[in-house]
C-alpha cells in the first residue's frame, strides 16, 4: 500500500536519503533500522509530508504523495508518532484525542453557533471515541490532565493513541520505546501486534533489537541513506553488512 | 547623475547611525531571544545623561561620553533585573517579556519627561553647537560634501561591530553568551554563571545603545525623552532585515535600510521611502524568513 | 438600553469614566478579541491596527461619501478588511514569531503610507488618464477626514461585543477552535493530525482583521475625524498590551485588558504628570506579579495550590519524622 | 569518606513529591547505577545533584562538602558534571564549539589534549567538527554530549540515559566509553533504562520506585534478584 | 500704555462686579508623549498669563481665575474624554486648546453641543471654526500668513524656480504645504520638484541632495521646529546658500539657536516671532524666559494670548454664563497682545498682522530688500 521508489533527500551537500526503494504491504509491520544519522527520521518526515524528497516517488494506495501537504496525507490515512514527543502540551489528554479526530469530523463553526443537531451528535461521537481510546491505553484516569504534566510513559502512549484517533491505515512509529525499560517495551510490542491484527499496517523505526524481533514481519536496513539490506528479522540478524554497520559482532547482541 | 555619489555618502552616514542603534538591539536578542523594546529608552538615556553632563554640569565631552554610556549600561542592567529576569525565571512566554519591556520603556520615558521639565523647561533640549566637528569637508573634484562627525560615527560603528563580533565568536565570554542563548539549564550544567552572562550582555548592549544615543544627540543636537521612538522602528527593521541575533546582520541591516530610504528618495519617491523599506522587508522575509544573515533554526523534528 | 447605559455610567463616574470613555473602552474590548484570535492560534500578528484603519476608512467612505447608514458602513468596513486580509495572510502567515510580528508591523506602516498618499496616487492616475493635471481630494492624507457624525451609540457597542462573545464561546466548542489551539501548541504535529494549518491560520487572520475593522468603524464614528497617524505602531502595541494585561488563557482576558487599558488613562487623570509613570508601573506590575494577566484561571488555581502546598508541607514534615523514627 | 553521600533527600514539583527520602552513596572510582521505571525519579535525582532543582530537605555531600544551595555552575566547576537527559547540545554552535563550551572549568589546562582524545574516540564528531550541532542525528548528538562533559574534567560524571536513542553498535560504544572513563579514575553515577548493561558495568546499584529507594546491592546481587529481573530486566 | 507696556489695558469694558470668587476654565494640552514638546510650553504660558491676570485682579477684586489642565497626550480619544470631563463634570466656563487640530475636530463638538466656548491656540487646519459658533481660535491659519511671505520673497529674491520639502504625515505641515503651493502658483514660481519626510525624521540629506541637484533659487519648507532645524543645517552643509522659506513651524527660537550661522537667509512667515518689536511681545518673551528658563515660540505666545483673551471675555461678559462669555469673546476687537493688535473676524478666526522675517547674524529681522542684502 505504501510504495517508495528512488526517493532521495539532499540537505546541501549531504545526501540523507539516496535512491530508497521501500514497500509496506497491507497488514504488515515493517521495521526500519540503521545507525544514527542513517536517514530514518528523514524518511518518515518525507512520508508524512513534513519534508519532501528532492527526487523520487512516494505512493500511498496508488496516490503519489511526495509533494502533498501533511494534512492531506493524514486524510489519506497515514499517521505517525515522533522521536521526541510532540503532544499538545497545554491541552488535556482528551482534547489531544479530539484533535486526532479532526479529519474525521465535518462540524463547521456555523453548526457550533447554531447548536445544530448534527454538530452535537458529532461532538458526542468524538468524545465517546476519545474515551474508548483512552480506556484502551489505560489513560482514562488522566483524561483531564494536561498532556505536558503526564509522566513520560503516559505521554508516549497518549501520542500513540492520538495517532490512532486519526483512523489511519498506515501508522509510522519513530523510536516508540525510547526511554522505556525492557518490561515496558515488551508490553508496547504486544499492543502494536494487536493493532496489526486489527488490520493496520505499521512502519516502525527502532534501535531496540529485541523489540524489532518481537513485532516485525520484515525489516529494511538503512545506512548513510541507502538501503543495505531487506529481509525477515532472522535474515537481517545474520546479514554481515548489517552486523558490520549496525549491530556489531553478535557476541552480546542487544538487550 | 552627479548627485549619485553624494547620495551614496548620505546613505552611508545615515546607515552608520541606524547600525549603531541596531547593534545593542541585536546583541540582546541574540542572547535572550526576546526583543528588548526598551532599548530605545536606553538609547535616550545615553543622550539624556550626555546632555545633562555637558549642558548643566559643564563637563567636557571626553568625560561626558563614557559616563553617558555607563549610565545607559546601568539602565540596561536595571531592565534585566526588573523587566526580564523575573519573567524568565518563571518561564513566561516571550511575548510577555516583549510587553514588559514596553512597560519599562514607558516608565523610563515618562521619568525622563518628569526630569526634563525642571531642567529645560519643557521636553526639548539641545546640545550646544560646535562640540563635534560638523562643518562639511568639501571635495570639489567630485562635488562631494562630507560632514566629519558622520564619518567618525561610521568608523565607531564599524569598530564596534568588529569588536563585538570578536567578543561573541572568539572569546570565552562570547561562547558562554551563545550557550546561555541556547538554553539556560544546559549552560549552567556547563559551569557557566548564567546570571552573570545576562547582566554582562545587558550592560554591553546598554553601552552600545548609550553610545548610539549620545552620538545621535551630538549630530542632531536635539534631545527629547522621545528620541528613542524615532529610531525604534528603524532599528527593528534593520535587525530583522539583517537577521535577528546576528551582529553583522544588524550592521548590514542598518546600512541597507538607510540605502533603501536614500535611493527611493533620490528617484523621487520620498513619499514611499518607508513603504519601500517594508515592502522589501516583506519580500525578503518570505524568501528568507531568517533574514539575510540569520541562521535558520537548527533544530529538527 | 439607554437607561442601563446611563446607570452604568453613573456608577463609573466617580472613577472618572464618562460615557465617551466607556465607549472607547468597549471599542478596546473588541480590539482585544481581534488580537486574542490570532494569539490563541499562536500567531504573533500585529496587523490589527492596520485593519482597524482599513475598517475605519472604508466604513467612513460608506457613511460619509455614499451616505449609507452606520450598520451598512460597518458591514462594508468589515468586508473590505476581510478581502484585503486574504492576500496579505497567505504569504505572511508562513512566518512565525517575531518575524510575523515585524512583517505585520510592516503591513501596518504600508497601510498608513498608502492612506497618506491615497489622494496623490488617485490624482496621478487620473492625470495620466486625462492628460491634464487633476487634483482629487478624497481621504485628505494627513489632514484626515473631518466632520464624521458621531453615530456610534453605547448600546450598539454593547450589543456587538455581546455578539462577538457569543461567537467566541461557540468557536471554542467547535472543531475550528480546537484546531486553532492545536496549531498554537505545535504546528507540525497539528498538520500531522490532518489539520490544514494554512487554511485555519488564514481563516483566523481574516476573522481577526474583520473584528479589528469593526472596531475601526465604530471608533471612527466616535472620534469624528480619522487620520492615518492614529493607526500606527503605537496603536499596534497598545492592542497587544490589552491581551497581555488581561491575559490570553481565556477569551475574557483580552476583553478585560482592553476595558482596563481604556479606563486607566482617565481613571488616573488625577495623577497629572505622574500618570504615564503609573501606567508603565501598572503594566509592568501586572506582568511581573500576575503571571497570565488579570484574568487567569490557572493563576487562581496556582494560588489555591500554594495554599494547599502549605498544608501539604506540614503533612510532608509529619511523614518525614515518622520515617526518621525507625 | 564516600565521594558522594546523599541522605534523606526530598524534592517536589509543586504538589507532587518526586523524591521522598532518597539516600545513597558512591565511593571514589565506583560506577553506581540508578535504575527504575519511567517517572521513578531518576532524572529528578540527577537534576537535584547538579543544582538545577532545589531540594526541600536532605543533604548532598560531595568530598565532604555540602552541595545543597549551590548554583549549578559552581557545582559543575567543583567536578560534578551532568550529561543531561535528551542530549541538549547547543544547536547553533558547531561541534567543536560545543566541545569547548564547558572546558573553561578545567583546572588542569589540558584542553587541547582532551579534545584530540575525544576526536580519536568519536571519529564521527571529527568528521562533523564544523557542522552545527542541531543538525546532527540523535546518536551523533549523544556522542557530542558525552564528549562535552569529558571536556569539563569531571570528578564525578552523572549520566542520564546516555544510551537512549542509540543504535546497538553505539550503545556498546557508550558502555565501552563508560568503562574507559572509569579506568581513568572518574566516578560515574549512571541512570539507565538499559538495566542489564548498566548492571554489567556498575559496581553498585540502587532501584528507585516512585521516589523511594526500594532495593540496593552490588550489581551482581541485583542481577540475580528475581523480583528485579521480572520488573526491569524483562 | 505708552511708557509701560502691560497686558490687559484694554479699555473696552468696565470692571466686572458680578463674578464669583473663583472662575474656572479648562485647558487641554498634550502634556505627555511626543506632543508634549508643544503642550508643555502651552500650559506654562497659560499658567503665566493666569498668574498675571489674578495678580492684576483683572476679573475684579477677590476674583481668581482657575484653570483645570487636562492632558490629551495627542490622542483623539483622550481629547474627547478630557473635554467631556471639563464640560460635563467640572462645569468650566470655557476651554483653551486642544493642542492638535485633529484633537480639536474630535473634542470641540462636545463644547459646541454644550454651549461652552472653546478656543484653539495652535489649531491651524482649515475648517476648525466651522464646527460651530462656540469654536474660536487665536492661531492664524497658514493661509493668512504664507501668501504674503511668498509674494514678498519672490519679489525681493527674484525667485523663478524652487524646490519644496514638506512633512506629509502631519496635518500642520501638510496644510502649510497646500498654501505654499497655491502661493507659489499665484506668484508664477516654478516648482522644480517636491520631496517629503515624516515626523521624527532627522536626516534630510537624501531629499536635499535630490532637490539641490536641480539648482533651485530657494527652498520652500513646511516643517515643525525640530525638523526645520535639521533641514536648515543640512541644506547649508550640502552647500546651499540661497534663501530657505519656511512657515509657522520655523518660528521657534530653537531654530535660530541651534541652526546657528546656518540660519542666515532663512525667511519665515509667521503669526508671531520672537524678534517682534512689539513691546507686549518683548515683555512676554522676557517674562516667559525668566519663569521657565526657555524661550517661547509662536504656539506659546498664542496660548498666552489665548488665556488673556478668554479672561477678557469673562471680564467683559461680567458673567460665568458660557453663552455670555462666547458673545463677549466674539466681540473682542483691537486687543493689544504679543501677537499684535488682535481681533476675531465674523468666523471667530484671528485677525492680526503676520510678519515676514529673515534670519541675519543669529537674529530675525523684518524682511525687506535691505535685510535680505540683495
Ligand atoms: N535539516 C537538515 N539539514 C541538514 N542536515 C540534516 C537535516 N536533517 C537531517 N540532517 C542530516 O541527515 C542525516 C539523517 O538524519 P536522520 O535524523 O534522518 O537520522 P536518523 O536515522 O533518524 O538517526 P537517529 O537514529 O539518530 O535518530 C543526519 O546526518 C543529519 O545530520
Ligand atoms: N517539571 C515537572 N513538573 C511536574 N512534575 C514533574 C516534572 N518533571 C518530572 N515530574 C514528575 O516527577 C516524577 C519523577 O520524574 P523523573 O523525570 O525524575 O523520572 P525518571 O525516573 O527520570 O523517568 P524517565 O525514565 O521517564 O526519565 C514523575 O512522576 C514526573 O511526572
Ligand atoms: Mg531519528
Ligand atoms: Mg529521566
PDB file of N, CA, C and O in Angstrom, chain B residues 3 6-7 10 14 113 117 121-124 126 129 134 136 145 147 150 216 220-222 226 230 262 265-266 270-271 273, chain E residues 31-33 36-37 40 44 168 195-196 201-203 205-207 209-210 226 230 234 237-239 254 257-260:
ATOM      1  N   UNK B   3      24.622  63.799  -8.538  1.00  0.00           N
ATOM      2  CA  UNK B   3      24.366  63.732  -7.102  1.00  0.00           C
ATOM      3  C   UNK B   3      24.445  62.295  -6.587  1.00  0.00           C
ATOM      4  O   UNK B   3      24.285  62.047  -5.407  1.00  0.00           O
ATOM      5  N   UNK B   6      27.022  61.782  -3.933  1.00  0.00           N
ATOM      6  CA  UNK B   6      26.593  62.435  -2.699  1.00  0.00           C
ATOM      7  C   UNK B   6      25.540  61.584  -2.003  1.00  0.00           C
ATOM      8  O   UNK B   6      25.559  61.425  -0.780  1.00  0.00           O
ATOM      9  N   UNK B   7      24.636  60.995  -2.767  1.00  0.00           N
ATOM     10  CA  UNK B   7      23.612  60.153  -2.152  1.00  0.00           C
ATOM     11  C   UNK B   7      24.235  58.916  -1.511  1.00  0.00           C
ATOM     12  O   UNK B   7      23.768  58.449  -0.483  1.00  0.00           O
ATOM     13  N   UNK B  10      25.463  60.086   1.673  1.00  0.00           N
ATOM     14  CA  UNK B  10      24.318  60.273   2.567  1.00  0.00           C
ATOM     15  C   UNK B  10      23.853  58.938   3.144  1.00  0.00           C
ATOM     16  O   UNK B  10      23.590  58.815   4.337  1.00  0.00           O
ATOM     17  N   UNK B  14      23.954  57.917   7.128  1.00  0.00           N
ATOM     18  CA  UNK B  14      22.704  57.602   7.827  1.00  0.00           C
ATOM     19  C   UNK B  14      22.742  56.166   8.336  1.00  0.00           C
ATOM     20  O   UNK B  14      22.354  55.871   9.471  1.00  0.00           O
ATOM     21  N   UNK B 113      10.766  62.414  31.164  1.00  0.00           N
ATOM     22  CA  UNK B 113       9.954  63.593  30.899  1.00  0.00           C
ATOM     23  C   UNK B 113       9.785  64.421  32.175  1.00  0.00           C
ATOM     24  O   UNK B 113       9.851  65.643  32.149  1.00  0.00           O
ATOM     25  N   UNK B 117      11.389  68.578  32.532  1.00  0.00           N
ATOM     26  CA  UNK B 117      10.610  69.791  32.742  1.00  0.00           C
ATOM     27  C   UNK B 117      11.354  70.799  33.626  1.00  0.00           C
ATOM     28  O   UNK B 117      11.556  71.933  33.206  1.00  0.00           O
ATOM     29  N   UNK B 121      12.758  73.266  31.080  1.00  0.00           N
ATOM     30  CA  UNK B 121      11.509  73.994  30.860  1.00  0.00           C
ATOM     31  C   UNK B 121      10.654  73.458  29.740  1.00  0.00           C
ATOM     32  O   UNK B 121      10.044  74.213  29.000  1.00  0.00           O
ATOM     33  N   UNK B 122      10.581  72.182  29.599  1.00  0.00           N
ATOM     34  CA  UNK B 122       9.765  71.586  28.546  1.00  0.00           C
ATOM     35  C   UNK B 122      10.261  70.176  28.324  1.00  0.00           C
ATOM     36  O   UNK B 122      10.841  69.582  29.232  1.00  0.00           O
ATOM     37  N   UNK B 123      10.023  69.650  27.145  1.00  0.00           N
ATOM     38  CA  UNK B 123      10.534  68.304  26.906  1.00  0.00           C
ATOM     39  C   UNK B 123      11.496  68.299  25.740  1.00  0.00           C
ATOM     40  O   UNK B 123      11.665  67.310  25.057  1.00  0.00           O
ATOM     41  N   UNK B 124      12.128  69.414  25.538  1.00  0.00           N
ATOM     42  CA  UNK B 124      13.020  69.510  24.389  1.00  0.00           C
ATOM     43  C   UNK B 124      14.274  70.236  24.852  1.00  0.00           C
ATOM     44  O   UNK B 124      14.177  71.229  25.567  1.00  0.00           O
ATOM     45  N   UNK B 126      18.736  70.969  23.811  1.00  0.00           N
ATOM     46  CA  UNK B 126      19.695  70.934  22.711  1.00  0.00           C
ATOM     47  C   UNK B 126      21.122  70.878  23.203  1.00  0.00           C
ATOM     48  O   UNK B 126      21.472  71.524  24.197  1.00  0.00           O
ATOM     49  N   UNK B 129      26.149  73.983  20.095  1.00  0.00           N
ATOM     50  CA  UNK B 129      26.776  73.751  18.796  1.00  0.00           C
ATOM     51  C   UNK B 129      28.287  73.655  18.923  1.00  0.00           C
ATOM     52  O   UNK B 129      28.873  74.135  19.883  1.00  0.00           O
ATOM     53  N   UNK B 134      31.353  69.549  12.808  1.00  0.00           N
ATOM     54  CA  UNK B 134      30.197  69.370  11.937  1.00  0.00           C
ATOM     55  C   UNK B 134      30.245  70.267  10.707  1.00  0.00           C
ATOM     56  O   UNK B 134      29.266  70.393   9.993  1.00  0.00           O
ATOM     57  N   UNK B 136      31.200  70.794   7.038  1.00  0.00           N
ATOM     58  CA  UNK B 136      31.476  69.819   5.985  1.00  0.00           C
ATOM     59  C   UNK B 136      32.845  70.007   5.329  1.00  0.00           C
ATOM     60  O   UNK B 136      33.345  71.121   5.203  1.00  0.00           O
ATOM     61  N   UNK B 145      30.270  66.564  -0.437  1.00  0.00           N
ATOM     62  CA  UNK B 145      30.414  67.230   0.851  1.00  0.00           C
ATOM     63  C   UNK B 145      30.226  66.190   1.941  1.00  0.00           C
ATOM     64  O   UNK B 145      29.249  65.457   1.958  1.00  0.00           O
ATOM     65  N   UNK B 147      30.368  65.438   6.105  1.00  0.00           N
ATOM     66  CA  UNK B 147      30.408  66.017   7.448  1.00  0.00           C
ATOM     67  C   UNK B 147      31.265  65.104   8.328  1.00  0.00           C
ATOM     68  O   UNK B 147      30.967  63.914   8.460  1.00  0.00           O
ATOM     69  N   UNK B 150      29.881  62.587  10.937  1.00  0.00           N
ATOM     70  CA  UNK B 150      29.200  61.422  10.368  1.00  0.00           C
ATOM     71  C   UNK B 150      30.205  60.313  10.066  1.00  0.00           C
ATOM     72  O   UNK B 150      29.924  59.133  10.250  1.00  0.00           O
ATOM     73  N   UNK B 216      23.932  60.351  18.408  1.00  0.00           N
ATOM     74  CA  UNK B 216      22.741  60.865  17.732  1.00  0.00           C
ATOM     75  C   UNK B 216      22.462  62.294  18.206  1.00  0.00           C
ATOM     76  O   UNK B 216      22.228  63.206  17.425  1.00  0.00           O
ATOM     77  N   UNK B 220      22.582  65.609  15.814  1.00  0.00           N
ATOM     78  CA  UNK B 220      21.364  66.344  15.509  1.00  0.00           C
ATOM     79  C   UNK B 220      21.017  67.378  16.568  1.00  0.00           C
ATOM     80  O   UNK B 220      20.025  68.071  16.457  1.00  0.00           O
ATOM     81  N   UNK B 221      21.818  67.439  17.619  1.00  0.00           N
ATOM     82  CA  UNK B 221      21.699  68.414  18.701  1.00  0.00           C
ATOM     83  C   UNK B 221      20.436  68.271  19.537  1.00  0.00           C
ATOM     84  O   UNK B 221      20.460  68.399  20.746  1.00  0.00           O
ATOM     85  N   UNK B 222      19.335  67.984  18.876  1.00  0.00           N
ATOM     86  CA  UNK B 222      18.049  67.943  19.546  1.00  0.00           C
ATOM     87  C   UNK B 222      17.898  66.683  20.416  1.00  0.00           C
ATOM     88  O   UNK B 222      18.129  65.581  19.956  1.00  0.00           O
ATOM     89  N   UNK B 226      11.733  61.424  23.804  1.00  0.00           N
ATOM     90  CA  UNK B 226      11.111  60.519  22.833  1.00  0.00           C
ATOM     91  C   UNK B 226      12.016  60.166  21.660  1.00  0.00           C
ATOM     92  O   UNK B 226      11.576  59.542  20.709  1.00  0.00           O
ATOM     93  N   UNK B 230      11.882  57.440  17.696  1.00  0.00           N
ATOM     94  CA  UNK B 230      12.148  57.725  16.290  1.00  0.00           C
ATOM     95  C   UNK B 230      12.995  56.633  15.647  1.00  0.00           C
ATOM     96  O   UNK B 230      12.867  56.358  14.459  1.00  0.00           O
ATOM     97  N   UNK B 262      17.362  56.241   1.195  1.00  0.00           N
ATOM     98  CA  UNK B 262      18.038  57.296   0.452  1.00  0.00           C
ATOM     99  C   UNK B 262      17.754  57.192  -1.034  1.00  0.00           C
ATOM    100  O   UNK B 262      17.438  58.191  -1.692  1.00  0.00           O
ATOM    101  N   UNK B 265      14.280  57.993  -2.135  1.00  0.00           N
ATOM    102  CA  UNK B 265      14.098  59.444  -2.193  1.00  0.00           C
ATOM    103  C   UNK B 265      14.749  59.999  -3.458  1.00  0.00           C
ATOM    104  O   UNK B 265      14.177  60.820  -4.168  1.00  0.00           O
ATOM    105  N   UNK B 266      15.948  59.491  -3.743  1.00  0.00           N
ATOM    106  CA  UNK B 266      16.706  60.019  -4.878  1.00  0.00           C
ATOM    107  C   UNK B 266      15.964  59.834  -6.196  1.00  0.00           C
ATOM    108  O   UNK B 266      16.057  60.662  -7.088  1.00  0.00           O
ATOM    109  N   UNK B 270      10.040  60.038  -2.240  1.00  0.00           N
ATOM    110  CA  UNK B 270      10.181  60.277  -0.798  1.00  0.00           C
ATOM    111  C   UNK B 270       8.911  59.921  -0.033  1.00  0.00           C
ATOM    112  O   UNK B 270       8.965  59.544   1.124  1.00  0.00           O
ATOM    113  N   UNK B 271       7.763  60.001  -0.698  1.00  0.00           N
ATOM    114  CA  UNK B 271       6.523  59.613  -0.022  1.00  0.00           C
ATOM    115  C   UNK B 271       6.526  58.147   0.379  1.00  0.00           C
ATOM    116  O   UNK B 271       5.858  57.733   1.290  1.00  0.00           O
ATOM    117  N   UNK B 273       9.278  56.100   0.837  1.00  0.00           N
ATOM    118  CA  UNK B 273      10.556  55.500   1.232  1.00  0.00           C
ATOM    119  C   UNK B 273      10.365  54.391   2.254  1.00  0.00           C
ATOM    120  O   UNK B 273      10.987  53.337   2.142  1.00  0.00           O
TER     121      UNK B 273
ATOM    122  N   UNK E  31       0.335  66.955  27.199  1.00  0.00           N
ATOM    123  CA  UNK E  31       1.431  67.145  28.139  1.00  0.00           C
ATOM    124  C   UNK E  31       2.256  65.890  28.342  1.00  0.00           C
ATOM    125  O   UNK E  31       3.172  65.869  29.149  1.00  0.00           O
ATOM    126  N   UNK E  32       1.890  64.849  27.649  1.00  0.00           N
ATOM    127  CA  UNK E  32       2.755  63.674  27.701  1.00  0.00           C
ATOM    128  C   UNK E  32       2.888  63.134  26.289  1.00  0.00           C
ATOM    129  O   UNK E  32       2.086  63.462  25.419  1.00  0.00           O
ATOM    130  N   UNK E  33       3.917  62.326  26.091  1.00  0.00           N
ATOM    131  CA  UNK E  33       4.170  61.811  24.752  1.00  0.00           C
ATOM    132  C   UNK E  33       4.814  62.888  23.891  1.00  0.00           C
ATOM    133  O   UNK E  33       5.086  64.003  24.329  1.00  0.00           O
ATOM    134  N   UNK E  36       4.116  66.638  23.764  1.00  0.00           N
ATOM    135  CA  UNK E  36       4.378  67.498  24.921  1.00  0.00           C
ATOM    136  C   UNK E  36       5.411  68.568  24.606  1.00  0.00           C
ATOM    137  O   UNK E  36       5.516  69.562  25.310  1.00  0.00           O
ATOM    138  N   UNK E  37       6.180  68.360  23.541  1.00  0.00           N
ATOM    139  CA  UNK E  37       7.119  69.393  23.103  1.00  0.00           C
ATOM    140  C   UNK E  37       6.361  70.707  22.879  1.00  0.00           C
ATOM    141  O   UNK E  37       6.869  71.783  23.147  1.00  0.00           O
ATOM    142  N   UNK E  40       3.507  71.252  26.698  1.00  0.00           N
ATOM    143  CA  UNK E  40       4.007  71.749  27.983  1.00  0.00           C
ATOM    144  C   UNK E  40       4.248  73.258  27.954  1.00  0.00           C
ATOM    145  O   UNK E  40       3.760  73.970  28.831  1.00  0.00           O
ATOM    146  N   UNK E  44       2.378  76.075  30.268  1.00  0.00           N
ATOM    147  CA  UNK E  44       3.161  77.019  31.063  1.00  0.00           C
ATOM    148  C   UNK E  44       2.795  78.458  30.720  1.00  0.00           C
ATOM    149  O   UNK E  44       2.692  79.311  31.604  1.00  0.00           O
ATOM    150  N   UNK E 168       4.629  65.046   5.173  1.00  0.00           N
ATOM    151  CA  UNK E 168       3.322  64.696   4.605  1.00  0.00           C
ATOM    152  C   UNK E 168       2.486  63.819   5.525  1.00  0.00           C
ATOM    153  O   UNK E 168       1.484  63.281   5.120  1.00  0.00           O
ATOM    154  N   UNK E 195       9.673  67.016  -2.309  1.00  0.00           N
ATOM    155  CA  UNK E 195      10.078  65.838  -1.558  1.00  0.00           C
ATOM    156  C   UNK E 195       9.409  65.891  -0.191  1.00  0.00           C
ATOM    157  O   UNK E 195       9.025  66.966   0.282  1.00  0.00           O
ATOM    158  N   UNK E 196       9.230  64.735   0.405  1.00  0.00           N
ATOM    159  CA  UNK E 196       8.530  64.695   1.690  1.00  0.00           C
ATOM    160  C   UNK E 196       9.377  63.992   2.736  1.00  0.00           C
ATOM    161  O   UNK E 196      10.354  63.326   2.439  1.00  0.00           O
ATOM    162  N   UNK E 201      11.737  62.193  11.509  1.00  0.00           N
ATOM    163  CA  UNK E 201      12.932  62.048  10.673  1.00  0.00           C
ATOM    164  C   UNK E 201      13.991  63.035  11.140  1.00  0.00           C
ATOM    165  O   UNK E 201      13.671  64.129  11.592  1.00  0.00           O
ATOM    166  N   UNK E 202      15.242  62.650  11.022  1.00  0.00           N
ATOM    167  CA  UNK E 202      16.307  63.565  11.416  1.00  0.00           C
ATOM    168  C   UNK E 202      17.301  63.801  10.298  1.00  0.00           C
ATOM    169  O   UNK E 202      18.092  64.726  10.340  1.00  0.00           O
ATOM    170  N   UNK E 203      17.301  62.945   9.331  1.00  0.00           N
ATOM    171  CA  UNK E 203      18.290  63.085   8.284  1.00  0.00           C
ATOM    172  C   UNK E 203      17.579  63.415   6.975  1.00  0.00           C
ATOM    173  O   UNK E 203      16.768  62.638   6.492  1.00  0.00           O
ATOM    174  N   UNK E 205      19.337  64.607   4.250  1.00  0.00           N
ATOM    175  CA  UNK E 205      20.357  64.756   3.221  1.00  0.00           C
ATOM    176  C   UNK E 205      19.892  64.216   1.875  1.00  0.00           C
ATOM    177  O   UNK E 205      20.171  64.808   0.840  1.00  0.00           O
ATOM    178  N   UNK E 206      19.201  63.093   1.909  1.00  0.00           N
ATOM    179  CA  UNK E 206      18.790  62.483   0.648  1.00  0.00           C
ATOM    180  C   UNK E 206      17.832  63.400  -0.101  1.00  0.00           C
ATOM    181  O   UNK E 206      18.010  63.672  -1.289  1.00  0.00           O
ATOM    182  N   UNK E 207      16.801  63.899   0.627  1.00  0.00           N
ATOM    183  CA  UNK E 207      15.841  64.789  -0.019  1.00  0.00           C
ATOM    184  C   UNK E 207      16.531  66.057  -0.511  1.00  0.00           C
ATOM    185  O   UNK E 207      16.286  66.535  -1.622  1.00  0.00           O
ATOM    186  N   UNK E 209      19.720  66.630  -1.183  1.00  0.00           N
ATOM    187  CA  UNK E 209      20.627  66.390  -2.308  1.00  0.00           C
ATOM    188  C   UNK E 209      19.823  66.340  -3.603  1.00  0.00           C
ATOM    189  O   UNK E 209      20.196  66.920  -4.616  1.00  0.00           O
ATOM    190  N   UNK E 210      18.693  65.636  -3.525  1.00  0.00           N
ATOM    191  CA  UNK E 210      17.836  65.499  -4.681  1.00  0.00           C
ATOM    192  C   UNK E 210      17.340  66.872  -5.160  1.00  0.00           C
ATOM    193  O   UNK E 210      17.464  67.219  -6.328  1.00  0.00           O
ATOM    194  N   UNK E 226      11.565  71.008  15.115  1.00  0.00           N
ATOM    195  CA  UNK E 226      12.662  70.052  15.242  1.00  0.00           C
ATOM    196  C   UNK E 226      13.219  69.689  13.872  1.00  0.00           C
ATOM    197  O   UNK E 226      14.433  69.686  13.654  1.00  0.00           O
ATOM    198  N   UNK E 230      17.038  70.786  11.524  1.00  0.00           N
ATOM    199  CA  UNK E 230      17.891  69.842  10.792  1.00  0.00           C
ATOM    200  C   UNK E 230      17.950  70.180   9.319  1.00  0.00           C
ATOM    201  O   UNK E 230      18.990  70.102   8.679  1.00  0.00           O
ATOM    202  N   UNK E 234      21.376  70.982   7.466  1.00  0.00           N
ATOM    203  CA  UNK E 234      21.845  70.028   6.463  1.00  0.00           C
ATOM    204  C   UNK E 234      21.868  70.642   5.064  1.00  0.00           C
ATOM    205  O   UNK E 234      22.737  70.325   4.249  1.00  0.00           O
ATOM    206  N   UNK E 237      24.999  72.528   4.991  1.00  0.00           N
ATOM    207  CA  UNK E 237      26.134  71.602   4.908  1.00  0.00           C
ATOM    208  C   UNK E 237      26.307  71.071   3.494  1.00  0.00           C
ATOM    209  O   UNK E 237      27.415  70.797   3.052  1.00  0.00           O
ATOM    210  N   UNK E 238      25.193  70.947   2.789  1.00  0.00           N
ATOM    211  CA  UNK E 238      25.281  70.467   1.415  1.00  0.00           C
ATOM    212  C   UNK E 238      25.632  71.596   0.457  1.00  0.00           C
ATOM    213  O   UNK E 238      25.649  71.401  -0.753  1.00  0.00           O
ATOM    214  N   UNK E 239      25.860  72.778   0.995  1.00  0.00           N
ATOM    215  CA  UNK E 239      26.376  73.850   0.171  1.00  0.00           C
ATOM    216  C   UNK E 239      25.330  74.776  -0.412  1.00  0.00           C
ATOM    217  O   UNK E 239      25.637  75.596  -1.270  1.00  0.00           O
ATOM    218  N   UNK E 254      14.315  77.877  18.978  1.00  0.00           N
ATOM    219  CA  UNK E 254      15.258  76.771  18.870  1.00  0.00           C
ATOM    220  C   UNK E 254      15.883  76.718  17.481  1.00  0.00           C
ATOM    221  O   UNK E 254      17.041  76.368  17.325  1.00  0.00           O
ATOM    222  N   UNK E 257      18.607  79.269  17.427  1.00  0.00           N
ATOM    223  CA  UNK E 257      19.663  78.938  18.381  1.00  0.00           C
ATOM    224  C   UNK E 257      20.478  77.746  17.898  1.00  0.00           C
ATOM    225  O   UNK E 257      21.697  77.730  18.024  1.00  0.00           O
ATOM    226  N   UNK E 258      19.819  76.776  17.327  1.00  0.00           N
ATOM    227  CA  UNK E 258      20.533  75.545  17.015  1.00  0.00           C
ATOM    228  C   UNK E 258      21.054  75.463  15.597  1.00  0.00           C
ATOM    229  O   UNK E 258      21.977  74.728  15.320  1.00  0.00           O
ATOM    230  N   UNK E 259      20.434  76.222  14.727  1.00  0.00           N
ATOM    231  CA  UNK E 259      20.974  76.210  13.375  1.00  0.00           C
ATOM    232  C   UNK E 259      22.173  77.157  13.299  1.00  0.00           C
ATOM    233  O   UNK E 259      23.013  77.029  12.426  1.00  0.00           O
ATOM    234  N   UNK E 260      22.240  78.094  14.223  1.00  0.00           N
ATOM    235  CA  UNK E 260      23.389  78.988  14.278  1.00  0.00           C
ATOM    236  C   UNK E 260      23.562  79.742  12.972  1.00  0.00           C
ATOM    237  O   UNK E 260      22.590  80.242  12.388  1.00  0.00           O
TER     238      UNK E 260
END
